[in-house]
Short mmCIF file of C-alpha atoms in Angstrom, two decimals:
data_model
loop_
_atom_site.label_atom_id
_atom_site.label_comp_id
_atom_site.label_asym_id
_atom_site.label_seq_id
_atom_site.Cartn_x
_atom_site.Cartn_y
_atom_site.Cartn_z
CA UNK O 25 139.22 50.42 130.21
CA UNK O 26 141.05 53.52 131.43
CA UNK O 27 144.20 52.41 129.61
CA UNK O 28 142.31 51.86 126.34
CA UNK O 29 141.00 55.43 126.54
CA UNK O 30 144.46 56.83 127.16
CA UNK O 31 145.83 55.13 124.07
CA UNK O 32 143.30 56.69 121.73
CA UNK O 33 144.59 59.15 119.13
CA UNK O 34 143.67 62.77 118.31
CA UNK O 35 141.86 62.90 114.95
CA UNK O 36 142.72 65.91 112.71
CA UNK O 37 140.83 66.68 109.51
CA UNK O 38 141.48 69.20 106.78
CA UNK O 39 140.32 69.92 103.23
CA UNK O 40 143.92 69.14 102.11
CA UNK O 41 147.40 69.68 103.28
CA UNK O 42 147.17 72.98 105.16
CA UNK O 43 146.09 71.27 108.35
CA UNK O 44 149.54 69.76 108.59
CA UNK O 45 150.73 73.04 110.12
CA UNK O 46 148.39 72.29 112.96
CA UNK O 47 149.75 68.70 113.13
CA UNK O 48 153.29 70.00 113.30
CA UNK O 49 152.44 72.08 116.35
CA UNK O 50 150.49 69.24 117.98
CA UNK O 51 153.59 67.04 117.54
CA UNK O 52 155.78 69.69 119.06
CA UNK O 53 153.59 70.74 121.95
CA UNK O 54 152.08 67.30 122.68
CA UNK O 55 154.91 64.84 121.74
CA UNK O 56 153.27 62.01 123.65
CA UNK O 57 150.05 62.12 121.63
CA UNK O 58 149.19 59.97 118.59
CA UNK O 59 147.66 61.75 115.66
CA UNK O 60 145.39 60.38 112.85
CA UNK O 61 145.22 62.90 110.01
CA UNK O 62 142.91 62.90 107.03
CA UNK O 63 143.27 65.38 104.23
CA UNK O 64 140.56 65.63 101.63
CA UNK O 65 143.06 66.43 98.89
CA UNK O 66 140.71 64.94 96.16
CA UNK O 67 138.06 67.55 96.84
CA UNK O 68 140.31 70.47 97.93
CA UNK O 69 139.76 73.37 98.14
CA UNK O 70 136.51 73.61 100.13
CA UNK O 71 136.44 77.41 100.10
CA UNK O 72 134.55 77.94 96.80
CA UNK O 73 132.02 75.08 97.37
CA UNK O 74 128.38 75.55 98.51
CA UNK O 75 127.58 75.26 102.21
CA UNK O 76 125.76 71.88 101.95
CA UNK O 77 128.71 70.34 100.13
CA UNK O 78 131.25 71.49 102.64
CA UNK O 79 128.98 70.17 105.38
CA UNK O 80 128.56 66.74 103.67
CA UNK O 81 132.31 66.38 102.91
CA UNK O 82 133.37 67.40 106.41
CA UNK O 83 130.95 64.94 107.99
CA UNK O 84 132.41 62.20 105.82
CA UNK O 85 135.92 62.98 107.23
CA UNK O 86 134.45 63.07 110.77
CA UNK O 87 132.85 59.67 110.30
CA UNK O 88 136.20 58.33 109.03
CA UNK O 89 138.00 59.54 112.15
CA UNK O 90 135.23 58.22 114.43
CA UNK O 91 135.72 54.77 112.79
CA UNK O 92 139.34 55.00 114.05
CA UNK O 93 138.06 55.48 117.67
CA UNK O 94 139.73 58.91 118.11
CA UNK O 95 139.29 60.58 121.52
CA UNK O 96 138.99 64.13 120.12
CA UNK O 97 138.57 65.79 116.69
CA UNK O 98 140.43 68.85 115.50
CA UNK O 99 138.89 70.62 112.54
CA UNK O 100 142.12 72.05 111.14
CA UNK O 101 140.45 73.99 108.36
CA UNK O 102 138.89 77.47 108.72
CA UNK O 103 136.15 76.79 106.17
CA UNK O 104 135.09 73.45 107.68
CA UNK O 105 135.24 75.02 111.19
CA UNK O 106 132.91 77.85 110.11
CA UNK O 107 130.36 75.43 108.64
CA UNK O 108 130.41 72.36 110.90
CA UNK O 109 131.99 73.08 114.38
CA UNK O 110 128.79 74.00 116.17
CA UNK O 111 126.78 71.01 114.96
CA UNK O 112 129.66 68.59 115.48
CA UNK O 113 130.03 69.73 119.13
CA UNK O 114 126.28 69.03 119.65
CA UNK O 115 126.19 65.67 117.94
CA UNK O 116 129.50 64.07 119.05
CA UNK O 117 130.26 62.83 122.61
CA UNK O 118 133.98 63.51 122.25
CA UNK O 119 135.54 67.02 122.23
CA UNK O 120 135.71 68.89 118.96
CA UNK O 121 138.09 71.79 118.46
CA UNK O 122 138.10 74.21 115.56
CA UNK O 123 140.83 76.67 114.46
CA UNK O 124 138.96 79.94 114.53
CA UNK O 125 138.20 80.58 118.21
CA UNK O 126 141.71 79.71 119.46
CA UNK O 127 143.22 82.22 117.05
CA UNK O 128 140.66 84.90 118.01
CA UNK O 129 141.22 84.36 121.72
CA UNK O 130 145.02 84.49 121.33
CA UNK O 131 144.65 87.83 119.40
CA UNK O 132 142.53 89.31 122.17
CA UNK O 133 145.15 88.15 124.69
CA UNK O 134 148.01 89.59 122.59
CA UNK O 135 146.66 92.95 121.50
CA UNK O 136 147.47 96.07 123.50
CA UNK O 137 145.67 98.66 121.35
CA UNK O 138 142.67 96.51 120.37
CA UNK O 139 143.35 96.88 116.70
CA UNK O 140 143.51 93.37 115.12
CA UNK O 141 144.14 92.37 111.53
CA UNK O 142 142.84 89.08 109.99
CA UNK O 143 144.03 87.60 106.71
CA UNK O 144 142.51 84.39 105.18
CA UNK O 145 140.89 82.93 102.11
CA UNK O 146 138.08 84.77 100.42
CA UNK O 147 135.57 82.34 101.91
CA UNK O 148 136.92 82.75 105.45
CA UNK O 149 137.00 86.52 105.25
CA UNK O 150 133.55 86.77 103.69
CA UNK O 151 132.13 84.51 106.40
CA UNK O 152 133.18 87.09 109.03
CA UNK O 153 133.97 84.20 111.34
CA UNK O 154 136.98 85.85 112.99
CA UNK O 155 135.22 89.19 113.37
CA UNK O 156 132.26 87.39 114.97
CA UNK O 157 134.52 85.43 117.26
CA UNK O 158 136.57 88.48 118.27
CA UNK O 159 133.52 90.63 119.05
CA UNK O 160 131.82 87.74 120.87
CA UNK O 161 134.71 87.54 123.30
CA UNK O 162 135.91 91.09 123.58
CA UNK O 163 133.23 93.43 122.35
CA UNK O 164 135.04 96.64 121.44
CA UNK O 165 137.72 95.66 118.97
CA UNK O 166 138.75 97.27 115.68
CA UNK O 167 139.03 94.42 113.17
CA UNK O 168 140.72 94.79 109.75
CA UNK O 169 139.97 91.87 107.46
CA UNK O 170 141.64 91.07 104.21
CA UNK O 171 141.37 88.11 101.77
CA UNK O 172 144.76 87.08 100.37
CA UNK O 173 143.99 84.79 97.35
CA UNK O 174 147.57 84.58 96.12
CA UNK O 175 148.93 83.01 99.39
CA UNK O 176 147.66 79.40 99.15
CA UNK O 177 148.90 78.82 95.56
CA UNK O 178 152.29 80.11 96.63
CA UNK O 179 152.42 77.67 99.59
CA UNK O 180 151.09 74.72 97.48
CA UNK O 181 153.82 75.46 94.89
CA UNK O 182 156.39 75.37 97.66
CA UNK O 183 157.31 79.04 97.05
CA UNK O 184 157.97 80.22 100.63
CA UNK O 185 160.61 82.94 100.19
CA UNK O 186 162.60 84.97 97.77
CA UNK O 187 162.09 88.32 96.02
CA UNK O 188 159.03 87.33 93.99
CA UNK O 189 157.18 85.99 97.10
CA UNK O 190 158.08 89.01 99.11
CA UNK O 191 156.73 91.30 96.41
CA UNK O 192 153.42 89.45 96.19
CA UNK O 193 153.01 89.35 99.92
CA UNK O 194 153.82 93.08 100.26
CA UNK O 195 151.39 94.01 97.45
CA UNK O 196 148.61 91.84 98.83
CA UNK O 197 148.90 93.00 102.40
CA UNK O 198 149.24 96.71 101.49
CA UNK O 199 145.61 97.59 102.37
CA UNK O 200 146.36 96.63 106.00
CA UNK O 201 149.49 98.66 106.32
CA UNK O 202 147.63 101.91 106.94
CA UNK O 203 145.77 100.37 109.91
CA UNK O 204 146.91 100.61 113.48
CA UNK O 205 146.93 96.81 113.99
CA UNK O 206 149.35 95.55 116.59
CA UNK O 207 148.26 91.92 116.06
CA UNK O 208 147.62 89.97 112.81
CA UNK O 209 145.79 86.63 112.69
CA UNK O 210 147.05 84.25 110.04
CA UNK O 211 143.45 82.91 109.46
CA UNK O 212 144.37 80.10 107.08
CA UNK O 213 146.35 77.02 107.99
CA UNK O 214 148.57 77.48 104.96
CA UNK O 215 149.82 80.94 105.94
CA UNK O 216 152.18 80.04 108.79
CA UNK O 217 154.54 78.74 106.08
CA UNK O 218 154.76 82.34 104.78
CA UNK O 219 155.17 83.78 108.34
CA UNK O 220 158.76 84.92 107.99
CA UNK O 221 157.98 86.93 104.89
CA UNK O 222 154.68 88.31 106.25
CA UNK O 223 156.55 89.36 109.49
CA UNK O 224 159.18 91.11 107.46
CA UNK O 225 156.63 92.95 105.46
CA UNK O 226 154.40 94.13 108.36
CA UNK O 227 157.41 94.83 110.59
CA UNK O 228 158.59 93.59 113.95
CA UNK O 229 156.01 95.48 116.04
CA UNK O 230 153.05 93.47 114.71
CA UNK O 231 152.48 90.25 116.59
CA UNK O 232 151.54 87.33 114.25
CA UNK O 233 148.99 84.83 115.50
CA UNK O 234 149.19 81.31 113.90
CA UNK O 235 146.04 79.20 114.20
CA UNK O 236 148.10 76.02 114.41
CA UNK O 237 150.16 77.15 117.49
CA UNK O 238 147.02 78.36 119.30
CA UNK O 239 144.87 75.44 118.39
CA UNK O 240 147.50 73.00 119.63
CA UNK O 241 147.62 74.95 122.95
CA UNK O 242 143.80 74.61 123.31
CA UNK O 243 143.96 70.95 122.45
CA UNK O 244 146.50 70.50 125.31
CA UNK O 245 144.22 72.43 127.68
CA UNK O 246 141.08 70.48 126.76
CA UNK O 247 142.91 67.10 126.95
CA UNK O 248 144.03 68.06 130.47
CA UNK O 249 140.61 69.34 131.46
CA UNK O 250 138.90 66.22 130.16
CA UNK O 251 141.67 63.97 131.57
CA UNK O 252 142.28 62.45 128.20
CA UNK O 253 146.02 62.98 128.04
CA UNK O 254 148.26 60.22 126.79
CA UNK O 255 150.93 59.44 129.31
CA UNK O 256 152.75 56.64 127.51
CA UNK O 257 156.53 56.77 126.97
CA UNK O 258 156.42 54.99 123.66
CA UNK O 259 156.99 56.97 120.54
CA UNK O 260 153.63 57.83 119.00
CA UNK O 261 152.82 56.10 115.71
CA UNK O 262 151.01 58.75 113.70
CA UNK O 263 148.72 57.78 110.81
CA UNK O 264 148.03 59.88 107.69
CA UNK O 265 145.30 59.48 105.12
CA UNK O 266 144.55 61.36 101.99
CA UNK O 267 141.62 61.16 99.55
CA UNK O 268 143.72 62.19 96.56
CA UNK O 269 147.20 61.47 95.22
CA UNK O 270 149.26 60.17 98.12
CA UNK O 271 152.56 60.63 96.38
CA UNK O 272 152.18 64.38 96.34
CA UNK O 273 150.76 64.30 99.85
CA UNK O 274 153.73 62.28 101.13
CA UNK O 275 156.30 64.62 99.56
CA UNK O 276 154.66 67.75 101.06
CA UNK O 277 153.99 66.19 104.46
CA UNK O 278 157.52 64.76 104.73
CA UNK O 279 159.01 68.18 103.96
CA UNK O 280 156.76 70.16 106.27
CA UNK O 281 156.82 67.77 109.23
CA UNK O 282 160.55 66.99 108.84
CA UNK O 283 159.95 63.26 109.14
CA UNK O 284 159.01 60.54 106.66
CA UNK O 285 155.30 60.31 106.05
CA UNK O 286 153.55 57.53 104.02
CA UNK O 287 149.87 58.21 103.73
CA UNK O 288 147.20 55.70 102.91
CA UNK O 289 144.59 56.53 100.29
CA UNK O 290 140.97 56.67 101.32
CA UNK O 291 138.12 56.54 98.82
CA UNK O 292 135.45 59.25 99.13
CA UNK O 293 132.33 59.99 97.17
CA UNK O 294 133.05 61.66 93.86
CA UNK O 295 133.39 65.40 93.31
CA UNK O 296 130.24 66.98 92.02
CA UNK O 297 131.04 69.02 88.97
CA UNK G 25 117.29 78.32 133.06
CA UNK G 26 119.82 78.89 130.32
CA UNK G 27 119.79 82.64 130.94
CA UNK G 28 120.44 82.09 134.68
CA UNK G 29 123.46 79.99 133.91
CA UNK G 30 124.83 82.60 131.55
CA UNK G 31 124.59 85.26 134.23
CA UNK G 32 126.75 83.42 136.76
CA UNK G 33 130.17 84.82 137.61
CA UNK G 34 133.65 83.35 137.56
CA UNK G 35 134.97 82.76 141.07
CA UNK G 36 138.63 83.55 141.73
CA UNK G 37 140.46 82.73 144.89
CA UNK G 38 143.90 83.52 146.21
CA UNK G 39 145.87 83.50 149.45
CA UNK G 40 146.00 87.29 149.24
CA UNK G 41 146.33 90.03 146.57
CA UNK G 42 148.58 88.27 144.05
CA UNK G 43 145.59 86.67 142.23
CA UNK G 44 144.55 90.19 141.19
CA UNK G 45 147.07 89.89 138.31
CA UNK G 46 144.94 86.99 137.07
CA UNK G 47 141.76 89.12 137.62
CA UNK G 48 143.28 91.95 135.61
CA UNK G 49 143.89 89.69 132.64
CA UNK G 50 140.38 88.06 132.98
CA UNK G 51 138.93 91.55 132.83
CA UNK G 52 140.99 92.38 129.75
CA UNK G 53 140.51 89.17 127.87
CA UNK G 54 136.95 88.48 128.91
CA UNK G 55 135.40 91.91 129.41
CA UNK G 56 131.83 90.48 129.39
CA UNK G 57 132.40 88.22 132.33
CA UNK G 58 131.61 88.99 135.94
CA UNK G 59 134.21 88.08 138.56
CA UNK G 60 133.87 87.26 142.24
CA UNK G 61 137.23 87.43 143.97
CA UNK G 62 138.20 86.32 147.43
CA UNK G 63 141.64 86.97 148.85
CA UNK G 64 142.63 85.29 152.14
CA UNK G 65 144.71 88.27 153.19
CA UNK G 66 144.15 87.41 156.87
CA UNK G 67 146.01 84.13 156.54
CA UNK G 68 148.44 85.06 153.77
CA UNK G 69 150.98 83.73 152.87
CA UNK G 70 150.05 80.10 152.33
CA UNK G 71 153.53 79.09 151.22
CA UNK G 72 155.10 78.28 154.64
CA UNK G 73 152.01 76.51 155.99
CA UNK G 74 151.58 72.76 156.38
CA UNK G 75 149.77 70.87 153.65
CA UNK G 76 146.57 70.14 155.70
CA UNK G 77 146.21 73.79 156.62
CA UNK G 78 146.54 74.97 153.03
CA UNK G 79 144.00 72.40 152.04
CA UNK G 80 141.51 73.40 154.73
CA UNK G 81 141.95 77.14 154.08
CA UNK G 82 141.58 76.73 150.31
CA UNK G 83 138.40 74.66 150.74
CA UNK G 84 136.96 77.41 152.89
CA UNK G 85 137.48 79.82 150.01
CA UNK G 86 136.01 77.33 147.53
CA UNK G 87 132.89 76.91 149.76
CA UNK G 88 132.56 80.68 149.93
CA UNK G 89 132.59 80.99 146.13
CA UNK G 90 130.19 78.09 145.71
CA UNK G 91 127.75 79.88 148.07
CA UNK G 92 127.86 82.74 145.47
CA UNK G 93 126.73 80.29 142.75
CA UNK G 94 129.79 80.80 140.55
CA UNK G 95 129.97 78.84 137.22
CA UNK G 96 133.70 78.23 137.36
CA UNK G 97 136.50 78.49 139.97
CA UNK G 98 139.97 79.79 139.20
CA UNK G 99 142.58 78.93 141.82
CA UNK G 100 144.85 81.97 141.20
CA UNK G 101 147.57 80.88 143.63
CA UNK G 102 150.37 78.48 142.82
CA UNK G 103 150.49 76.97 146.32
CA UNK G 104 146.75 76.35 146.55
CA UNK G 105 146.81 74.95 142.99
CA UNK G 106 149.50 72.46 143.87
CA UNK G 107 147.64 71.28 146.96
CA UNK G 108 143.94 71.30 145.99
CA UNK G 109 143.35 71.44 142.23
CA UNK G 110 143.14 67.70 141.59
CA UNK G 111 140.76 66.98 144.41
CA UNK G 112 138.59 70.05 143.62
CA UNK G 113 138.18 68.86 139.98
CA UNK G 114 136.98 65.54 141.28
CA UNK G 115 134.57 66.88 143.89
CA UNK G 116 133.01 69.93 142.11
CA UNK G 117 130.59 69.71 139.18
CA UNK G 118 131.77 73.03 137.75
CA UNK G 119 135.13 73.56 136.00
CA UNK G 120 138.13 74.30 138.19
CA UNK G 121 141.27 75.95 136.62
CA UNK G 122 144.65 76.30 138.28
CA UNK G 123 147.55 78.56 137.40
CA UNK G 124 150.35 75.98 136.98
CA UNK G 125 149.32 73.94 133.97
CA UNK G 126 148.41 76.94 131.72
CA UNK G 127 151.84 78.44 132.42
CA UNK G 128 153.59 75.17 131.74
CA UNK G 129 151.73 74.61 128.47
CA UNK G 130 152.41 78.12 127.27
CA UNK G 131 156.14 77.60 128.02
CA UNK G 132 156.17 74.43 126.00
CA UNK G 133 154.45 76.25 123.16
CA UNK G 134 156.85 79.21 123.34
CA UNK G 135 160.20 77.51 123.70
CA UNK G 136 162.32 76.73 120.66
CA UNK G 137 165.34 75.18 122.31
CA UNK G 138 163.48 73.29 125.09
CA UNK G 139 165.37 75.03 127.86
CA UNK G 140 162.77 76.57 130.26
CA UNK G 141 163.36 78.55 133.46
CA UNK G 142 160.89 78.76 136.35
CA UNK G 143 160.91 81.21 139.17
CA UNK G 144 158.48 81.17 142.10
CA UNK G 145 158.20 81.15 145.90
CA UNK G 146 160.25 78.69 147.86
CA UNK G 147 157.19 76.46 148.39
CA UNK G 148 156.25 76.41 144.66
CA UNK G 149 159.80 75.60 143.57
CA UNK G 150 160.30 72.97 146.25
CA UNK G 151 157.00 71.31 145.22
CA UNK G 152 158.40 70.71 141.69
CA UNK G 153 154.93 71.43 140.38
CA UNK G 154 156.12 73.21 137.24
CA UNK G 155 158.80 70.70 136.47
CA UNK G 156 156.25 67.87 136.82
CA UNK G 157 153.76 69.66 134.60
CA UNK G 158 156.37 70.46 131.97
CA UNK G 159 157.67 66.89 131.84
CA UNK G 160 154.11 65.44 131.87
CA UNK G 161 153.28 67.35 128.73
CA UNK G 162 156.55 67.46 126.82
CA UNK G 163 158.88 64.80 128.18
CA UNK G 164 162.39 65.93 127.17
CA UNK G 165 162.76 69.45 128.54
CA UNK G 166 165.63 71.10 130.45
CA UNK G 167 164.05 72.90 133.44
CA UNK G 168 165.95 75.44 135.52
CA UNK G 169 164.05 76.28 138.75
CA UNK G 170 164.86 79.06 141.17
CA UNK G 171 163.17 80.34 144.28
CA UNK G 172 163.06 84.13 144.50
CA UNK G 173 162.12 84.97 148.11
CA UNK G 174 162.81 88.73 147.84
CA UNK G 175 160.24 89.30 145.06
CA UNK G 176 156.90 89.04 146.90
CA UNK G 177 157.96 91.48 149.65
CA UNK G 178 159.05 94.03 146.95
CA UNK G 179 155.66 93.76 145.23
CA UNK G 180 153.70 93.96 148.49
CA UNK G 181 155.66 97.10 149.31
CA UNK G 182 154.74 98.54 145.99
CA UNK G 183 158.43 98.71 144.93
CA UNK G 184 158.21 97.81 141.23
CA UNK G 185 161.06 99.64 139.66
CA UNK G 186 164.10 101.80 140.27
CA UNK G 187 167.79 101.02 140.86
CA UNK G 188 167.36 99.11 144.15
CA UNK G 189 164.68 96.82 142.65
CA UNK G 190 166.82 96.23 139.58
CA UNK G 191 169.84 95.29 141.71
CA UNK G 192 167.83 92.84 143.83
CA UNK G 193 166.25 91.21 140.80
CA UNK G 194 169.58 90.94 139.00
CA UNK G 195 171.30 89.43 142.03
CA UNK G 196 168.44 86.91 142.74
CA UNK G 197 168.10 85.80 139.14
CA UNK G 198 171.89 85.48 138.54
CA UNK G 199 171.95 81.64 138.95
CA UNK G 200 169.70 81.33 135.90
CA UNK G 201 171.80 83.57 133.69
CA UNK G 202 174.27 80.87 132.81
CA UNK G 203 171.47 78.62 131.58
CA UNK G 204 170.39 78.43 127.95
CA UNK G 205 166.73 79.16 128.77
CA UNK G 206 164.82 80.88 125.99
CA UNK G 207 161.59 80.97 128.06
CA UNK G 208 161.11 81.91 131.71
CA UNK G 209 157.85 81.19 133.64
CA UNK G 210 156.88 83.76 136.22
CA UNK G 211 155.56 81.06 138.57
CA UNK G 212 153.98 83.31 141.19
CA UNK G 213 150.97 85.62 140.62
CA UNK G 214 152.94 88.52 142.20
CA UNK G 215 155.81 88.43 139.71
CA UNK G 216 154.09 89.92 136.62
CA UNK G 217 154.28 93.25 138.42
CA UNK G 218 158.06 93.00 138.27
CA UNK G 219 157.98 91.79 134.62
CA UNK G 220 159.56 94.93 133.09
CA UNK G 221 162.56 94.70 135.44
CA UNK G 222 162.92 90.94 135.01
CA UNK G 223 162.75 91.32 131.26
CA UNK G 224 165.42 94.00 131.39
CA UNK G 225 167.67 91.75 133.50
CA UNK G 226 167.27 88.53 131.46
CA UNK G 227 167.48 90.36 128.13
CA UNK G 228 165.06 90.63 125.20
CA UNK G 229 165.70 87.13 123.88
CA UNK G 230 164.10 85.37 126.82
CA UNK G 231 160.34 85.02 126.49
CA UNK G 232 158.55 85.68 129.77
CA UNK G 233 155.42 83.63 130.57
CA UNK G 234 152.94 85.17 133.00
CA UNK G 235 150.50 82.74 134.69
CA UNK G 236 147.82 85.33 134.74
CA UNK G 237 147.82 85.90 130.97
CA UNK G 238 147.85 82.16 130.19
CA UNK G 239 145.29 81.22 132.86
CA UNK G 240 142.87 83.84 131.49
CA UNK G 241 143.29 82.34 127.97
CA UNK G 242 142.46 78.89 129.28
CA UNK G 243 139.46 80.19 131.20
CA UNK G 244 138.26 81.72 127.87
CA UNK G 245 138.76 78.30 126.12
CA UNK G 246 137.04 76.22 128.77
CA UNK G 247 134.08 78.74 128.98
CA UNK G 248 133.66 78.34 125.22
CA UNK G 249 134.05 74.60 125.33
CA UNK G 250 131.53 74.23 128.12
CA UNK G 251 129.26 76.88 126.54
CA UNK G 252 129.32 78.92 129.76
CA UNK G 253 130.23 82.24 128.22
CA UNK G 254 128.43 85.35 129.34
CA UNK G 255 127.05 87.14 126.34
CA UNK G 256 125.35 90.11 128.02
CA UNK G 257 126.09 93.64 126.93
CA UNK G 258 125.83 95.12 130.41
CA UNK G 259 128.98 96.24 132.23
CA UNK G 260 129.96 93.43 134.59
CA UNK G 261 129.61 94.12 138.32
CA UNK G 262 132.61 92.49 139.88
CA UNK G 263 132.64 91.61 143.56
CA UNK G 264 135.69 91.59 145.80
CA UNK G 265 136.11 90.01 149.23
CA UNK G 266 139.01 89.82 151.59
CA UNK G 267 139.48 88.07 154.91
CA UNK G 268 141.89 90.68 156.34
CA UNK G 269 142.08 94.47 156.33
CA UNK G 270 139.93 95.72 153.45
CA UNK G 271 141.46 99.24 153.43
CA UNK G 272 144.87 97.94 152.43
CA UNK G 273 143.22 95.48 149.99
CA UNK G 274 141.16 98.29 148.35
CA UNK G 275 144.22 100.52 147.88
CA UNK G 276 146.23 97.79 146.20
CA UNK G 277 143.38 96.44 144.14
CA UNK G 278 142.33 99.93 142.96
CA UNK G 279 145.94 100.62 141.97
CA UNK G 280 146.64 97.40 140.21
CA UNK G 281 143.33 97.05 138.38
CA UNK G 282 143.09 100.70 137.49
CA UNK G 283 139.52 101.05 138.66
CA UNK G 284 137.92 101.74 142.12
CA UNK G 285 137.59 98.53 144.20
CA UNK G 286 135.69 98.32 147.48
CA UNK G 287 136.03 94.95 149.02
CA UNK G 288 133.75 93.39 151.64
CA UNK G 289 135.29 91.73 154.70
CA UNK G 290 134.60 87.96 155.15
CA UNK G 291 135.21 86.27 158.46
CA UNK G 292 137.21 83.01 158.34
CA UNK G 293 138.38 80.66 161.09
CA UNK G 294 141.33 82.03 163.04
CA UNK G 295 144.99 81.55 162.16
CA UNK G 296 146.62 78.60 163.96
CA UNK G 297 149.82 79.84 165.59
#
């Protein structure tokens, strides 16, 4: 029985491909763990959708992962975390980890002057999730939030550097440059792919926090705490699923993860117009 | 009932004053939490003692904290963590956090070239605790371990900088300088007080990991995960206890924590010769 439990995988869900930045860190920080990933590429992005729809879609992904007998679920999407995390923790009897709190806690740990910047999608910034999480933990913190709509399209187009990208990033982030932030949370799982350019624009004195890195660290801590760590010496056989075109998914995932990925297509209920 | 639980403090124990570096980070990262600290200054150091004695002493401190109805226990001492953590997690029905695993996990997260250095007391280094923890999580890692006996006496004497300290640190750490480490774990709760000198000696490209910082981050994650966070807006009233001379303890604690500390003396069983 114990052995069966130890062999179970970590389930990771995302509205699309952004959660693969979390997977990459999980693979690096927890190389003995198996991962089952599902990206809802068919219905991506979740950001502009109504609350009930995000809730229903996310629960569909959770049910899919539960059918695979995962030992833990990582909601590797800021939007889905904001909408579903609390309820999922209540209803499931396995640990559920979101991406917002780990990033917020790491920022509180990292800041020296208590001035923290947060960038994310329009939906994430408008939800005030990071600000709420930061204040919940640390109380007196100056938070500077900024939506960066041009960033996700850049990443999805594979445009990660060059003069044009630098100009767009610099222009978008300009409102934060007058702040005293010493720490900047990349509050969207797509953004770490732009981290070198963002770091260059904000300068070396601003500490960037990537949700993926911090979430993977918390996954490691919770696995240990719950004694759910995988201790096998076999190479993990990760599984990838996507609800949309798997050819595009495979190309992006193979490139980002630096190893061949062949996803399986999963049918989900149609997109409401 | 819920409210009572939320008001309970975090218990922190150490063989002496070194665990105050963990307390300092807990106070910074979790400013809404109350802390009850006990330092076994009378029987410090634990390092050279036999296993059974360390076990018995640590359990005495745990029992003391349990009598104060704490909601979580942090073993802020590497030696006590190595000896008691596993058993304490089994026997207690509140979360117990040690200082070794958080440091090891943070090092795995931080390293890029998988070459990690560890410095600590003779006992900690000889116990191989960090090496075991690092390999348990990450498998293929090059670990360079080094005992640094002169460091604790320097810290306890309040000698934290200056030419003499720099010379001692440089001479002690020299065996690590030929390694390719990009990350160095400060595997003793005293060492963060020497961090500026150590950083200067190893150079800016080596990332220092402080157990205190990382342990506080994990405490924050586990409190959230177990829904044990304190959400009161009152200023926490920390309590400090020491088994030895409280005058010396108060002077050190007041200086390190940057706020007035008045510890209460606690009687423990005598020191076996």
